[in-house]
mmCIF file of the C-alpha atoms, coordinates in Angstrom:
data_MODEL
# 
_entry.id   MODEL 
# 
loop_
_atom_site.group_PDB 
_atom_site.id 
_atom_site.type_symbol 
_atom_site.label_atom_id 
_atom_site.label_alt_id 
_atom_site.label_comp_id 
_atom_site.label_asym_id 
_atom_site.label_entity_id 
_atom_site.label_seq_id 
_atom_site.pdbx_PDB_ins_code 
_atom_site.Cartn_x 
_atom_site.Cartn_y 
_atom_site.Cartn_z 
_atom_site.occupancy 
_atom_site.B_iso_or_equiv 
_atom_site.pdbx_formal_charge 
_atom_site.auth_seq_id 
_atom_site.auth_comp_id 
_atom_site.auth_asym_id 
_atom_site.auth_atom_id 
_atom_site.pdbx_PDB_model_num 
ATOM 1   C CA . UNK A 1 1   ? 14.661  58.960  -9.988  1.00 0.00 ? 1   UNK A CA 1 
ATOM 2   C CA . UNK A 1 2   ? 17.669  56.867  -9.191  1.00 0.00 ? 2   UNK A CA 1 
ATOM 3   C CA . UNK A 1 3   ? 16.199  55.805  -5.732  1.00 0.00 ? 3   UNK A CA 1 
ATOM 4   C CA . UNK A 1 4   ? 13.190  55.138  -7.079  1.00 0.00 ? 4   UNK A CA 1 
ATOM 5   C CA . UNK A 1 5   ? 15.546  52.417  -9.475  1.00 0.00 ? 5   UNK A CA 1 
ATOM 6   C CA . UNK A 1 6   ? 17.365  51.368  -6.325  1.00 0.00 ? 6   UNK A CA 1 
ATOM 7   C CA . UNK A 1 7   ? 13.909  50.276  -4.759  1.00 0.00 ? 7   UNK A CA 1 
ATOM 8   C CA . UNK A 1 8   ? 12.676  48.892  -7.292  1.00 0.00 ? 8   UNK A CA 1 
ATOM 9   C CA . UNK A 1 9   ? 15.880  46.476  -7.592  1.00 0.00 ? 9   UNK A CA 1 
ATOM 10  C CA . UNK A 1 10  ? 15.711  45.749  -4.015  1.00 0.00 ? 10  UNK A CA 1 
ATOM 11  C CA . UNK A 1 11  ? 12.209  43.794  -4.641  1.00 0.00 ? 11  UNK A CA 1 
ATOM 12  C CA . UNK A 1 12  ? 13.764  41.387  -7.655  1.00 0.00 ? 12  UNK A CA 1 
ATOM 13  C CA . UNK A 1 13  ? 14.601  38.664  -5.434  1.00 0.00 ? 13  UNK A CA 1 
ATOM 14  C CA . UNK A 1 14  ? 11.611  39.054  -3.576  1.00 0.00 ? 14  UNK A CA 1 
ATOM 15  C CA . UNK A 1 15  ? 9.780   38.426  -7.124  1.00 0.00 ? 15  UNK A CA 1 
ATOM 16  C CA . UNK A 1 16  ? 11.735  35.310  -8.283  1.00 0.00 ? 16  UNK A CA 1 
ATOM 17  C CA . UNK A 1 17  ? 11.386  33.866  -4.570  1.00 0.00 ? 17  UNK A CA 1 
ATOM 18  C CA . UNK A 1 18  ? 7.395   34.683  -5.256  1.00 0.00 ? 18  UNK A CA 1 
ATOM 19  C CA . UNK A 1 19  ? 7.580   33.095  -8.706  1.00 0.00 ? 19  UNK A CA 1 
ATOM 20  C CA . UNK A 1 20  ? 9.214   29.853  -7.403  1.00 0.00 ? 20  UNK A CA 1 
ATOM 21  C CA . UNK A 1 21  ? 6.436   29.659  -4.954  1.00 0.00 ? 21  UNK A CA 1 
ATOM 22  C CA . UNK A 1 22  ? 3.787   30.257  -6.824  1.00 0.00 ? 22  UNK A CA 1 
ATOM 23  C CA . UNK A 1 23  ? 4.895   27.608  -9.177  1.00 0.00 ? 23  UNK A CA 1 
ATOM 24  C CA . UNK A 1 24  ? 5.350   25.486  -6.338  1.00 0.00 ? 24  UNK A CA 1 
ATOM 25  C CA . UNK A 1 25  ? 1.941   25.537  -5.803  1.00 0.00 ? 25  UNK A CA 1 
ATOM 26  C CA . UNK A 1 26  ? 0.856   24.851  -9.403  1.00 0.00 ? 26  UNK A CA 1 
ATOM 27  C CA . UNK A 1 27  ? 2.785   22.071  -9.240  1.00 0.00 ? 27  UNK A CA 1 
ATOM 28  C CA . UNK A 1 28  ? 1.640   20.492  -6.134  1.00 0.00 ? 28  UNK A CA 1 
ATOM 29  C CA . UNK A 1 29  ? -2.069  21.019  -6.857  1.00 0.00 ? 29  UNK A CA 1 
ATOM 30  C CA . UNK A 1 30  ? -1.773  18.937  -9.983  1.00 0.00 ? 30  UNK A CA 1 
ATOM 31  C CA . UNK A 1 31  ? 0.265   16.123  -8.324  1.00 0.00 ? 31  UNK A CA 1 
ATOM 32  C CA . UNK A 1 32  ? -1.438  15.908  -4.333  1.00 0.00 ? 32  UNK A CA 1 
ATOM 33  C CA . UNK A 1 33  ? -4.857  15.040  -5.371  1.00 0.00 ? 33  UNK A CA 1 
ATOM 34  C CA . UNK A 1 34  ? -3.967  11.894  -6.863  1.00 0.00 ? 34  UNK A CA 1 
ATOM 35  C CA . UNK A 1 35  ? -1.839  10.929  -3.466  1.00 0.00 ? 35  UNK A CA 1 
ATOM 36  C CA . UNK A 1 36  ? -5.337  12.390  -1.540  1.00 0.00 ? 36  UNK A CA 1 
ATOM 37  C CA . UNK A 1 37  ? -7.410  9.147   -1.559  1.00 0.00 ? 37  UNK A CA 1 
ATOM 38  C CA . UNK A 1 38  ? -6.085  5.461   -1.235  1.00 0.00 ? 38  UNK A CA 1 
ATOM 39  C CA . UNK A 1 39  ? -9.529  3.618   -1.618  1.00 0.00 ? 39  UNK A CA 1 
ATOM 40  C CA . UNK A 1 40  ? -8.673  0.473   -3.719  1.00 0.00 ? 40  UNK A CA 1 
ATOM 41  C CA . UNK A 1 41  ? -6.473  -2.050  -1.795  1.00 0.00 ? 41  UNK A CA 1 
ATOM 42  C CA . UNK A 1 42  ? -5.798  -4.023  -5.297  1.00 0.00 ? 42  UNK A CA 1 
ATOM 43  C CA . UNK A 1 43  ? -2.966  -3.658  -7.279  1.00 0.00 ? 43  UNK A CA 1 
ATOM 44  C CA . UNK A 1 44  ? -3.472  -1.193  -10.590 1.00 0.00 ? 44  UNK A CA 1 
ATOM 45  C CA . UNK A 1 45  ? -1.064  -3.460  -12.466 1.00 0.00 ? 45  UNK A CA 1 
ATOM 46  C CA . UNK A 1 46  ? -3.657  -6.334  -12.102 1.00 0.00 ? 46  UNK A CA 1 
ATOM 47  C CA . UNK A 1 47  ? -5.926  -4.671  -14.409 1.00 0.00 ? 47  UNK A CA 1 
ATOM 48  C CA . UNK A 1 48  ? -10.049 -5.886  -13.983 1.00 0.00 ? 48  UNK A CA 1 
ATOM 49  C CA . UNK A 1 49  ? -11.208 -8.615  -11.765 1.00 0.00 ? 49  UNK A CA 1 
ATOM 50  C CA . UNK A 1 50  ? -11.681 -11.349 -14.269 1.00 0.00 ? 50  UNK A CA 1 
ATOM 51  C CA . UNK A 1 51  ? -15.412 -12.582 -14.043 1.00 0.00 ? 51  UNK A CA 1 
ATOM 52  C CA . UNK A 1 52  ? -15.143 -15.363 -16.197 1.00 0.00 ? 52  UNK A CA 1 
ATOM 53  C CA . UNK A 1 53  ? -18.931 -16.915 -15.392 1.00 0.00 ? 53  UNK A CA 1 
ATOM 54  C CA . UNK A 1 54  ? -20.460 -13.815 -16.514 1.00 0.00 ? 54  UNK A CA 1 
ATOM 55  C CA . UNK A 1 55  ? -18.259 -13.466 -19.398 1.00 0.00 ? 55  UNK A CA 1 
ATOM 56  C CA . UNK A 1 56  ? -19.157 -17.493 -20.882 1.00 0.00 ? 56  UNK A CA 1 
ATOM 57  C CA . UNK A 1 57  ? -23.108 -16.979 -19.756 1.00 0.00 ? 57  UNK A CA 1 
ATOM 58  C CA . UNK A 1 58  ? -22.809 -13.748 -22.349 1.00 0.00 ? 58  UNK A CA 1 
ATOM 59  C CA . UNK A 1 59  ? -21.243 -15.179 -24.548 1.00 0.00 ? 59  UNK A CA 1 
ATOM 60  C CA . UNK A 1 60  ? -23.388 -18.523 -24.459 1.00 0.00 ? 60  UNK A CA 1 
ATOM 61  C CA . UNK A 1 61  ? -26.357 -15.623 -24.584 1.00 0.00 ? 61  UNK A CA 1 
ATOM 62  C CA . UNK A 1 62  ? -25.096 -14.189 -27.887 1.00 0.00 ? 62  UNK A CA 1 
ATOM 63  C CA . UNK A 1 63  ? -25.006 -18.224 -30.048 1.00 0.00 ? 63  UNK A CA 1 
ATOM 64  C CA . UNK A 1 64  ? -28.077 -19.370 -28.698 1.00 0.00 ? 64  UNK A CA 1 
ATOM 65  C CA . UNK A 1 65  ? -31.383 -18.866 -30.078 1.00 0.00 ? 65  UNK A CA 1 
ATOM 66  C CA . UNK A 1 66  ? -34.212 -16.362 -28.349 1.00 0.00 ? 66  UNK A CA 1 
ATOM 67  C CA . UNK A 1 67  ? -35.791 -17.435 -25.469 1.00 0.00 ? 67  UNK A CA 1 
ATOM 68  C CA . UNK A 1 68  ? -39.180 -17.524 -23.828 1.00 0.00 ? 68  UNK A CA 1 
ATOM 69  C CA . UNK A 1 69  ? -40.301 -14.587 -22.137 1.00 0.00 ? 69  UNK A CA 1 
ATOM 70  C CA . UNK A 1 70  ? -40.691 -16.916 -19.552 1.00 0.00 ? 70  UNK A CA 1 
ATOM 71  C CA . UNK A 1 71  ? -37.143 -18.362 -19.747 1.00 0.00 ? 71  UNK A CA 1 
ATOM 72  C CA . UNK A 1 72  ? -35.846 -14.882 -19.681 1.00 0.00 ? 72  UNK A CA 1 
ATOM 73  C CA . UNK A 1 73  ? -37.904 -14.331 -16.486 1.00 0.00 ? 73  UNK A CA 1 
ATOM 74  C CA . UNK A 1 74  ? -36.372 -17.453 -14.361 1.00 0.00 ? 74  UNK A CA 1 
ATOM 75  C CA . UNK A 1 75  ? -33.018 -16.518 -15.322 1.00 0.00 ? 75  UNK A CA 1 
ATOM 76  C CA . UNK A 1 76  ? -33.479 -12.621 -14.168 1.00 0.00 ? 76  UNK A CA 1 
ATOM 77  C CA . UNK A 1 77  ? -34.803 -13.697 -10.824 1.00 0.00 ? 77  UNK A CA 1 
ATOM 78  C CA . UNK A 1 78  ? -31.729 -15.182 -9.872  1.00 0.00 ? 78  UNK A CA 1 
ATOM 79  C CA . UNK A 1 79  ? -29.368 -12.131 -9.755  1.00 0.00 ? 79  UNK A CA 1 
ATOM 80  C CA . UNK A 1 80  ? -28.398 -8.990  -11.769 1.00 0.00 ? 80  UNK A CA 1 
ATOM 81  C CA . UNK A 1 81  ? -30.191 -9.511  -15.040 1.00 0.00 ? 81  UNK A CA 1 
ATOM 82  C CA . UNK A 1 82  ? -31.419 -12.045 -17.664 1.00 0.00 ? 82  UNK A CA 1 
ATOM 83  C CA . UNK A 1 83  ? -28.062 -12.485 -19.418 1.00 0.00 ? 83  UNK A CA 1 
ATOM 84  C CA . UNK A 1 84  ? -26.056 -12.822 -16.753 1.00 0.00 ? 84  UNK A CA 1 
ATOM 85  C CA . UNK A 1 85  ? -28.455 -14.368 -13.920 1.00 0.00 ? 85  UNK A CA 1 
ATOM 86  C CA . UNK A 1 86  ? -26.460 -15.558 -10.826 1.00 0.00 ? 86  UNK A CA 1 
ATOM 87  C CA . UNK A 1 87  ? -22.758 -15.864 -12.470 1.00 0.00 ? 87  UNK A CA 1 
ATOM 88  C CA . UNK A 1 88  ? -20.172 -14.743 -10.690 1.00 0.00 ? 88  UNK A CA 1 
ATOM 89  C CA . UNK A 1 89  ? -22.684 -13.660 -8.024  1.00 0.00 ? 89  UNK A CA 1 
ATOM 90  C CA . UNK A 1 90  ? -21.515 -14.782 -4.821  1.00 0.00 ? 90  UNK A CA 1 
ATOM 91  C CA . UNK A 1 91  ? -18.028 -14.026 -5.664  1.00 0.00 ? 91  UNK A CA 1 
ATOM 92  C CA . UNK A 1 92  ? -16.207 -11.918 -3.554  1.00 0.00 ? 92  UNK A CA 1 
ATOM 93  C CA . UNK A 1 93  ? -14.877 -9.963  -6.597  1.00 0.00 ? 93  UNK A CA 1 
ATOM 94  C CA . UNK A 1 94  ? -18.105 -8.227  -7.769  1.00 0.00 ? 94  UNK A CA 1 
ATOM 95  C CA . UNK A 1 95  ? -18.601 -5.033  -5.492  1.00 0.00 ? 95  UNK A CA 1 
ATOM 96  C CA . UNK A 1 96  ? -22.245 -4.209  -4.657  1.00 0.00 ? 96  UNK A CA 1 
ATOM 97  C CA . UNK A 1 97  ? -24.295 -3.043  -1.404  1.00 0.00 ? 97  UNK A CA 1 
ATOM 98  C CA . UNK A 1 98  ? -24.295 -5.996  0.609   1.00 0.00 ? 98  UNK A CA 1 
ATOM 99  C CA . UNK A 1 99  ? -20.812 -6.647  0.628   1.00 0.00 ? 99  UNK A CA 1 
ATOM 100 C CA . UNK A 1 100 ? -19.693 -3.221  0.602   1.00 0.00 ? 100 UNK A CA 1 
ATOM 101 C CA . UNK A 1 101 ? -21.111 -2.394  3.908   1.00 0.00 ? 101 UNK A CA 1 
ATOM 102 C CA . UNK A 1 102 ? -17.581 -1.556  5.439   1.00 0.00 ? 102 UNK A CA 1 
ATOM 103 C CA . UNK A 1 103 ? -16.376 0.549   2.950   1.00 0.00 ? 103 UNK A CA 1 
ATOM 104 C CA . UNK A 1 104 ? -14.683 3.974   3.878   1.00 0.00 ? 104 UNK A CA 1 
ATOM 105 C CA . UNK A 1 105 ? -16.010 6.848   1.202   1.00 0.00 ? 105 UNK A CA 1 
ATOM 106 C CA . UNK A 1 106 ? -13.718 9.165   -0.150  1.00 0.00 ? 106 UNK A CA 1 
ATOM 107 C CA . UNK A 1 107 ? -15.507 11.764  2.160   1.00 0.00 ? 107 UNK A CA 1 
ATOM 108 C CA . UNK A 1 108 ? -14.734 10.053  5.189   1.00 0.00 ? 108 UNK A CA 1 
ATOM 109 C CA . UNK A 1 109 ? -11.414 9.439   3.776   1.00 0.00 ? 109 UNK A CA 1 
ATOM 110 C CA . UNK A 1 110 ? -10.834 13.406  3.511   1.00 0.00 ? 110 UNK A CA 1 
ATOM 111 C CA . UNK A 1 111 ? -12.224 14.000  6.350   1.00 0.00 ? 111 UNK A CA 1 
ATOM 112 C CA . UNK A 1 112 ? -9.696  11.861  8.516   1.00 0.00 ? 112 UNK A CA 1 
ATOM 113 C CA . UNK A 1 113 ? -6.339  12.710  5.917   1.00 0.00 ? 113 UNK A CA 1 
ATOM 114 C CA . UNK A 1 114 ? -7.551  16.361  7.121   1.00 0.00 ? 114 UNK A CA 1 
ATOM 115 C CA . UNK A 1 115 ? -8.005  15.573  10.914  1.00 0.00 ? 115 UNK A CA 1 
ATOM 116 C CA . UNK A 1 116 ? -4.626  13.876  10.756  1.00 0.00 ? 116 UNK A CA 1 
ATOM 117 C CA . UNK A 1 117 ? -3.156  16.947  9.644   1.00 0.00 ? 117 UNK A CA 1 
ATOM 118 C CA . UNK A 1 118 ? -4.737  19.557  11.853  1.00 0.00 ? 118 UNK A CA 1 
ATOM 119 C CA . UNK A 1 119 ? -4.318  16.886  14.546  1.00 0.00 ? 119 UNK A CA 1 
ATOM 120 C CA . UNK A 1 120 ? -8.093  16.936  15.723  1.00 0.00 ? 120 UNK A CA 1 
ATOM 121 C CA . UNK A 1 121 ? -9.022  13.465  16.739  1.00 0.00 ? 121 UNK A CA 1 
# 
């Protein structure tokens, strides 16, 4: 029985090197994926992109009186919707297909973190 002990007390720092490891991991799995993908080449601290057209022609939406259906039809020709028409529109801060043509997804941002690190060009 008392080898049996002795083996047994052999393995202890075996299981608080395992332990350590294993939290380790925990830890890194909940902090990595945030460092994972770098898509947005703004600064957080800026907060939104201020679209101050849109914002007024809302705003100018909500005082006035109903329109025509007809009025409400010229105005949604020109861009996203009847409220907002072309505001802000041609801006280079409103993301949308046409000028997002050269953006990287976060797919083909994995993709390349992942052939950087196996070293697979």
């Amino acid at each position: 029985m008392q080898s049996f002990r002795f083996k047994i007390a052999a393995f202890r720092p075996l299981r608080i090197l395992m332990t350590a490891i294993v939290c380790a991991v925990m830890f890194l799995s909940n902090v990595l994926p945030a460092y994972a993908i770098h898509s947005t080449p703004s600064n957080p601290r800026s907060g939104e992109t201020p679209l101050n057209e849109i914002y007024e022609r809302s705003e100018d939406a909500l005082r006035a009186e109903p329109r025509t259906m007809k009025d409400l039809e010229t105005e949604a020709g020109k861009g996203i919707n009847e409220v907002q028409g072309d505001a802000d529109l041609n801006s280079n801060q409103m993301n949308r297909p046409d000028n997002s043509q050269n953006a990287v997804s976060a797919e083909e941002q994995v993709e390349n973190v992942l052939r950087k690190l196996t070293h697979k060009e």
